[in-house]
């Protein structure tokens, strides 16, 4: 893919105010976009408004979100096709996908780490996205029934063949990361993490030490943000939405953080992008951190 970076005024691309992070030799801005919500119910099939979904993807890029996260499991398959139709040839954009699982039905998913399945999945993701090489391929989950060396051995072969540029993991602990790094270079980890859900604090710390990007999935919680409560009692935050404050906290919490908030609504997308402009005071940051705590 073409990764030309352009310079524009931050008010035109507010997500650029989040700063940048490196994924191997790729540099992206630290506020990306997760495309999982651009599917049908149960992450199954096309969104109800396909044209609207394409418009949201294009608007995300216009707002400066140059890291787009997807997976073969989203749809399954239809999310990657949607991204191709909206954004190909990906000028200045990094598209990350995930593979290694099957979808029996809506809301259902099962990890499959068999080497032949991984190879087939990468080939079909390449075709759906319309590229010769995947920028970032993330193993969606480790399959406990298959030796990790076998699963990642297939991924390594595909990387050596020029079909994968960089490799990441999803929902893993430190021991998993260490085992994987004995086989391949790992540039990113994608775990469930947000202001209210901090079970993976120790993994985030490990990623900071090792210079690995940490991509929190579900950065806005359940989507209705009810788990976060309200922040209006914290001085200086009344003019911002709960989602904006939650994203600002993530960006300030760690330099390796790369949030990927997802939405199918244009005005929510706009709000999320402008979260990059929010700079929490030390007192605000500490009060939010103390309020959440590891969960």
Short mmCIF file of C-alpha atoms in Angstrom, two decimals:
data_model
loop_
_atom_site.label_atom_id
_atom_site.label_comp_id
_atom_site.label_asym_id
_atom_site.label_seq_id
_atom_site.Cartn_x
_atom_site.Cartn_y
_atom_site.Cartn_z
CA UNK A 1 0.00 0.00 0.00
CA UNK A 2 1.02 3.60 -0.51
CA UNK A 3 1.90 5.27 2.79
CA UNK A 4 2.48 8.86 1.75
CA UNK A 5 1.88 11.20 4.67
CA UNK A 6 0.35 14.62 4.02
CA UNK A 7 0.48 17.78 6.11
CA UNK A 8 -2.77 19.64 6.78
CA UNK A 9 -4.07 22.01 9.39
CA UNK A 10 -4.99 20.12 12.61
CA UNK A 11 -8.51 21.58 12.55
CA UNK A 12 -9.06 19.75 9.27
CA UNK A 13 -7.64 16.48 10.57
CA UNK A 14 -8.07 16.66 14.36
CA UNK A 15 -7.00 13.05 14.91
CA UNK A 16 -3.48 14.14 13.96
CA UNK A 17 -3.30 15.94 17.31
CA UNK A 18 -3.02 12.50 18.95
CA UNK A 19 0.62 12.26 17.89
CA UNK A 20 2.18 9.31 16.10
CA UNK A 21 3.32 5.79 16.83
CA UNK A 22 5.41 3.31 14.84
CA UNK A 23 4.31 -0.14 13.77
CA UNK A 24 7.61 -1.49 12.57
CA UNK A 25 8.51 0.79 9.68
CA UNK A 26 4.99 2.23 9.44
CA UNK A 27 4.04 5.42 11.25
CA UNK A 28 0.41 6.22 12.02
CA UNK A 29 -1.45 8.69 14.18
CA UNK A 30 -2.44 7.40 17.61
CA UNK A 31 -6.19 7.75 17.15
CA UNK A 32 -7.41 5.18 14.66
CA UNK A 33 -10.76 3.77 13.59
CA UNK A 34 -12.20 0.34 14.35
CA UNK A 35 -14.56 -0.84 11.61
CA UNK A 36 -16.33 -3.59 13.59
CA UNK A 37 -19.53 -1.56 13.95
CA UNK A 38 -19.92 -1.39 10.17
CA UNK A 39 -21.60 -4.80 10.07
CA UNK A 40 -25.03 -6.22 10.74
CA UNK A 41 -26.31 -7.41 14.15
CA UNK A 42 -24.01 -9.88 15.89
CA UNK A 43 -21.13 -8.62 13.70
CA UNK A 44 -22.83 -10.53 10.90
CA UNK A 45 -23.40 -9.41 7.31
CA UNK A 46 -23.45 -5.94 5.80
CA UNK A 47 -24.56 -2.85 7.71
CA UNK A 48 -28.15 -1.75 7.16
CA UNK A 49 -26.93 1.37 5.35
CA UNK A 50 -23.98 0.32 3.23
CA UNK A 51 -23.58 3.69 1.50
CA UNK A 52 -23.65 5.38 4.90
CA UNK A 53 -20.96 3.00 6.18
CA UNK A 54 -18.73 3.82 3.21
CA UNK A 55 -19.23 7.52 3.92
CA UNK A 56 -18.21 6.99 7.57
CA UNK A 57 -14.99 5.23 6.53
CA UNK A 58 -14.08 8.01 4.14
CA UNK A 59 -14.91 10.65 6.74
CA UNK A 60 -12.71 8.88 9.31
CA UNK A 61 -9.75 9.27 6.97
CA UNK A 62 -10.64 12.92 6.28
CA UNK A 63 -10.55 13.51 10.04
CA UNK A 64 -7.00 12.13 10.22
CA UNK A 65 -7.63 8.53 11.30
CA UNK A 66 -5.02 6.83 9.13
CA UNK A 67 -5.06 3.47 10.96
CA UNK A 68 -8.09 1.33 10.10
CA UNK A 69 -8.70 -1.90 12.02
CA UNK A 70 -10.77 -4.79 10.64
CA UNK A 71 -10.87 -8.60 10.64
CA UNK A 72 -11.95 -11.44 8.41
CA UNK A 73 -14.38 -12.36 11.21
CA UNK A 74 -16.31 -9.09 10.84
CA UNK A 75 -19.20 -10.08 8.63
CA UNK A 76 -17.52 -12.51 8.21
CA UNK A 77 -15.54 -11.13 5.28
CA UNK A 78 -17.92 -8.27 4.38
CA UNK A 79 -16.06 -5.68 6.49
CA UNK A 80 -12.84 -6.12 4.53
CA UNK A 81 -14.78 -5.80 1.27
CA UNK A 82 -16.47 -2.63 2.55
CA UNK A 83 -13.09 -1.10 3.41
CA UNK A 84 -11.79 -1.88 -0.07
CA UNK A 85 -14.82 -0.31 -1.72
CA UNK A 86 -14.50 2.80 0.46
CA UNK A 87 -10.76 3.38 0.68
CA UNK A 88 -8.77 1.45 -1.93
CA UNK A 89 -5.97 2.15 -2.94
CA UNK A 90 -5.34 3.29 0.67
CA UNK A 91 -3.21 6.34 -0.06
CA UNK A 92 -1.61 7.31 3.26
CA UNK A 93 -3.63 4.71 5.19
CA UNK A 94 -2.54 1.62 7.14
CA UNK A 95 -5.16 -1.14 7.13
CA UNK A 96 -4.77 -3.81 9.82
CA UNK A 97 -6.75 -7.03 9.70
CA UNK A 98 -7.07 -10.08 11.91
CA UNK A 99 -7.39 -13.76 11.11
CA UNK A 100 -7.44 -17.21 12.65
CA UNK A 101 -11.06 -18.10 13.37
CA UNK A 102 -14.42 -19.30 12.05
CA UNK A 103 -17.90 -17.79 12.40
CA UNK A 104 -20.67 -20.40 12.81
CA UNK A 105 -23.31 -17.67 13.12
CA UNK A 106 -24.13 -14.17 14.44
CA UNK A 107 -22.36 -13.45 17.71
CA UNK A 108 -20.39 -16.70 17.46
CA UNK A 109 -16.65 -17.10 16.88
CA UNK A 110 -14.09 -19.85 17.39
CA UNK A 111 -10.29 -19.68 17.13
CA UNK A 112 -8.63 -21.87 14.50
CA UNK A 113 -4.84 -21.83 14.41
CA UNK A 114 -4.17 -24.63 11.92
CA UNK A 115 -1.40 -23.55 9.53
CA UNK A 116 -3.43 -24.39 6.42
CA UNK A 117 -6.35 -22.34 7.75
CA UNK A 118 -4.07 -19.36 8.46
CA UNK A 119 -2.63 -19.52 4.94
CA UNK A 120 -6.07 -19.66 3.37
CA UNK A 121 -7.29 -16.76 5.50
CA UNK A 122 -4.39 -14.52 4.54
CA UNK A 123 -4.87 -15.24 0.85
CA UNK A 124 -8.57 -14.40 0.99
CA UNK A 125 -7.96 -11.24 3.06
CA UNK A 126 -5.47 -10.10 0.43
CA UNK A 127 -8.08 -10.56 -2.28
CA UNK A 128 -10.89 -8.88 -0.35
CA UNK A 129 -8.75 -5.86 0.54
CA UNK A 130 -7.31 -5.73 -2.98
CA UNK A 131 -3.64 -5.74 -1.97
CA UNK A 132 -0.52 -7.87 -2.44
CA UNK A 133 0.67 -7.45 1.17
CA UNK A 134 -1.19 -6.94 4.45
CA UNK A 135 0.20 -3.98 6.42
CA UNK A 136 -0.51 -5.60 9.78
CA UNK A 137 -1.84 -9.12 10.30
CA UNK A 138 -3.02 -9.81 13.84
CA UNK A 139 -3.68 -13.30 15.15
CA UNK A 140 -7.23 -12.81 16.43
CA UNK A 141 -6.86 -15.39 19.20
CA UNK A 142 -4.37 -18.11 20.06
CA UNK A 143 -5.89 -21.54 19.42
CA UNK A 144 -5.10 -23.69 22.50
CA UNK A 145 -5.48 -26.85 20.41
CA UNK A 146 -2.65 -25.95 18.03
CA UNK A 147 0.99 -25.33 19.04
CA UNK A 148 1.72 -21.62 18.77
CA UNK A 149 4.91 -22.44 16.89
CA UNK A 150 2.83 -24.09 14.16
CA UNK A 151 0.36 -21.21 13.87
CA UNK A 152 2.97 -18.46 13.86
CA UNK A 153 5.27 -20.58 11.73
CA UNK A 154 2.70 -20.28 8.95
CA UNK A 155 2.40 -16.53 9.57
CA UNK A 156 6.19 -16.20 9.39
CA UNK A 157 6.28 -18.05 6.07
CA UNK A 158 3.67 -15.68 4.67
CA UNK A 159 5.66 -12.72 5.91
CA UNK A 160 8.82 -14.05 4.29
CA UNK A 161 6.84 -14.52 1.07
CA UNK A 162 5.97 -10.81 1.12
CA UNK A 163 2.27 -11.26 1.89
CA UNK A 164 2.41 -9.85 5.44
CA UNK A 165 4.41 -6.76 6.39
CA UNK A 166 4.04 -6.80 10.18
CA UNK A 167 2.55 -9.15 12.77
CA UNK A 168 0.43 -8.50 15.87
CA UNK A 169 -1.45 -10.46 18.53
CA UNK A 170 -4.85 -10.06 20.14
CA UNK A 171 -6.10 -10.82 23.67
CA UNK A 172 -2.81 -12.20 24.98
CA UNK A 173 -0.83 -12.21 28.21
CA UNK A 174 2.87 -11.45 28.67
CA UNK A 175 3.86 -15.12 28.41
CA UNK A 176 2.07 -15.35 25.05
CA UNK A 177 3.90 -12.29 23.77
CA UNK A 178 7.25 -13.63 24.89
CA UNK A 179 6.58 -17.04 23.29
CA UNK A 180 5.48 -15.40 20.04
CA UNK A 181 8.57 -13.18 19.88
CA UNK A 182 10.76 -16.26 19.84
CA UNK A 183 9.20 -17.06 16.46
CA UNK A 184 8.35 -13.70 14.84
CA UNK A 185 8.70 -9.98 15.50
CA UNK A 186 5.58 -8.60 17.19
CA UNK A 187 4.77 -4.93 16.60
CA UNK A 188 1.34 -4.70 18.25
CA UNK A 189 -0.95 -6.19 20.87
CA UNK A 190 -4.73 -5.69 20.76
CA UNK A 191 -6.44 -6.40 24.10
CA UNK A 192 -9.72 -5.31 25.68
CA UNK A 193 -8.95 -2.13 27.59
CA UNK A 194 -10.63 1.13 28.52
CA UNK A 195 -11.06 3.54 31.41
CA UNK A 196 -13.32 1.10 33.27
CA UNK A 197 -11.71 -2.20 32.20
CA UNK A 198 -8.02 -2.41 33.05
CA UNK A 199 -7.40 -6.10 33.51
CA UNK A 200 -4.49 -5.87 31.07
CA UNK A 201 -2.57 -3.10 32.86
CA UNK A 202 0.42 -5.42 33.24
CA UNK A 203 0.43 -6.22 29.52
CA UNK A 204 0.29 -2.53 28.69
CA UNK A 205 3.31 -1.99 30.93
CA UNK A 206 5.17 -4.79 29.15
CA UNK A 207 4.36 -3.27 25.76
CA UNK A 208 5.73 0.07 26.94
CA UNK A 209 8.97 -1.57 28.04
CA UNK A 210 9.34 -3.45 24.75
CA UNK A 211 8.20 -0.68 22.39
CA UNK A 212 5.14 -2.60 21.21
CA UNK A 213 2.00 -0.69 20.19
CA UNK A 214 -1.00 -1.41 22.42
CA UNK A 215 -4.34 -1.28 20.57
CA UNK A 216 -7.22 -1.25 23.07
CA UNK A 217 -10.33 -2.80 21.59
CA UNK A 218 -13.59 -1.64 23.11
CA UNK A 219 -11.99 1.70 24.11
CA UNK A 220 -15.46 3.15 24.73
CA UNK A 221 -16.74 0.26 26.78
CA UNK A 222 -20.06 -1.32 25.89
CA UNK A 223 -20.96 1.42 23.45
CA UNK A 224 -23.52 3.19 25.64
CA UNK A 225 -20.73 4.34 27.97
CA UNK A 226 -22.84 3.58 31.04
CA UNK A 227 -19.93 1.68 32.62
CA UNK A 228 -17.98 4.94 32.82
CA UNK A 229 -20.60 6.83 34.79
CA UNK A 230 -20.34 10.62 34.58
CA UNK A 231 -17.39 12.98 34.69
CA UNK A 232 -19.32 16.23 35.04
CA UNK A 233 -18.22 16.55 38.67
CA UNK A 234 -14.57 16.88 37.56
CA UNK A 235 -13.77 20.53 37.05
CA UNK A 236 -13.10 21.55 33.47
CA UNK A 237 -14.63 18.48 31.78
CA UNK A 238 -18.28 19.52 31.52
CA UNK A 239 -17.90 20.69 27.90
CA UNK A 240 -16.67 17.29 26.68
CA UNK A 241 -18.59 14.09 26.05
CA UNK A 242 -17.94 10.96 28.08
CA UNK A 243 -16.50 9.28 24.99
CA UNK A 244 -14.10 12.17 24.37
CA UNK A 245 -12.87 12.09 27.96
CA UNK A 246 -12.41 8.31 27.86
CA UNK A 247 -10.36 8.58 24.66
CA UNK A 248 -8.33 11.53 25.95
CA UNK A 249 -7.50 9.51 29.07
CA UNK A 250 -6.31 6.55 26.97
CA UNK A 251 -4.09 8.76 24.81
CA UNK A 252 -2.58 10.39 27.88
CA UNK A 253 -2.26 7.13 29.81
CA UNK A 254 0.47 5.61 27.65
CA UNK A 255 2.66 6.67 24.71
CA UNK A 256 2.17 3.25 23.06
CA UNK A 257 -1.63 3.48 23.16
CA UNK A 258 -3.44 3.36 19.80
CA UNK A 259 -7.21 3.52 20.44
CA UNK A 260 -9.56 2.43 17.66
CA UNK A 261 -13.03 3.74 18.60
CA UNK A 262 -15.70 2.47 16.25
CA UNK A 263 -19.00 4.06 15.31
CA UNK A 264 -21.44 4.02 12.43
CA UNK A 265 -22.66 7.54 13.20
CA UNK A 266 -21.00 10.56 11.51
CA UNK A 267 -21.46 12.97 14.43
CA UNK A 268 -20.01 10.43 16.92
CA UNK A 269 -17.07 9.98 14.57
CA UNK A 270 -16.52 13.73 14.57
CA UNK A 271 -16.67 13.84 18.38
CA UNK A 272 -14.19 10.97 18.69
CA UNK A 273 -11.70 12.62 16.34
CA UNK A 274 -11.76 15.84 18.35
CA UNK A 275 -10.89 13.91 21.53
CA UNK A 276 -7.29 14.10 20.31
CA UNK A 277 -7.31 17.84 21.04
CA UNK A 278 -8.20 17.39 24.72
CA UNK A 279 -5.28 17.74 27.10
CA UNK A 280 -6.18 16.64 30.61
CA UNK A 281 -4.61 18.48 33.51
CA UNK A 282 -2.61 16.42 35.96
CA UNK A 283 -5.46 16.67 38.46
CA UNK A 284 -8.07 15.61 35.91
CA UNK A 285 -5.96 12.70 34.75
CA UNK A 286 -5.31 11.50 38.30
CA UNK A 287 -8.98 11.72 39.29
CA UNK A 288 -10.01 9.71 36.24
CA UNK A 289 -7.28 7.13 36.85
CA UNK A 290 -8.21 6.73 40.50
CA UNK A 291 -11.88 6.47 39.57
CA UNK A 292 -11.28 3.58 37.18
CA UNK A 293 -8.59 1.39 38.69
CA UNK A 294 -7.72 -2.12 37.44
CA UNK A 295 -10.80 -4.27 36.87
#
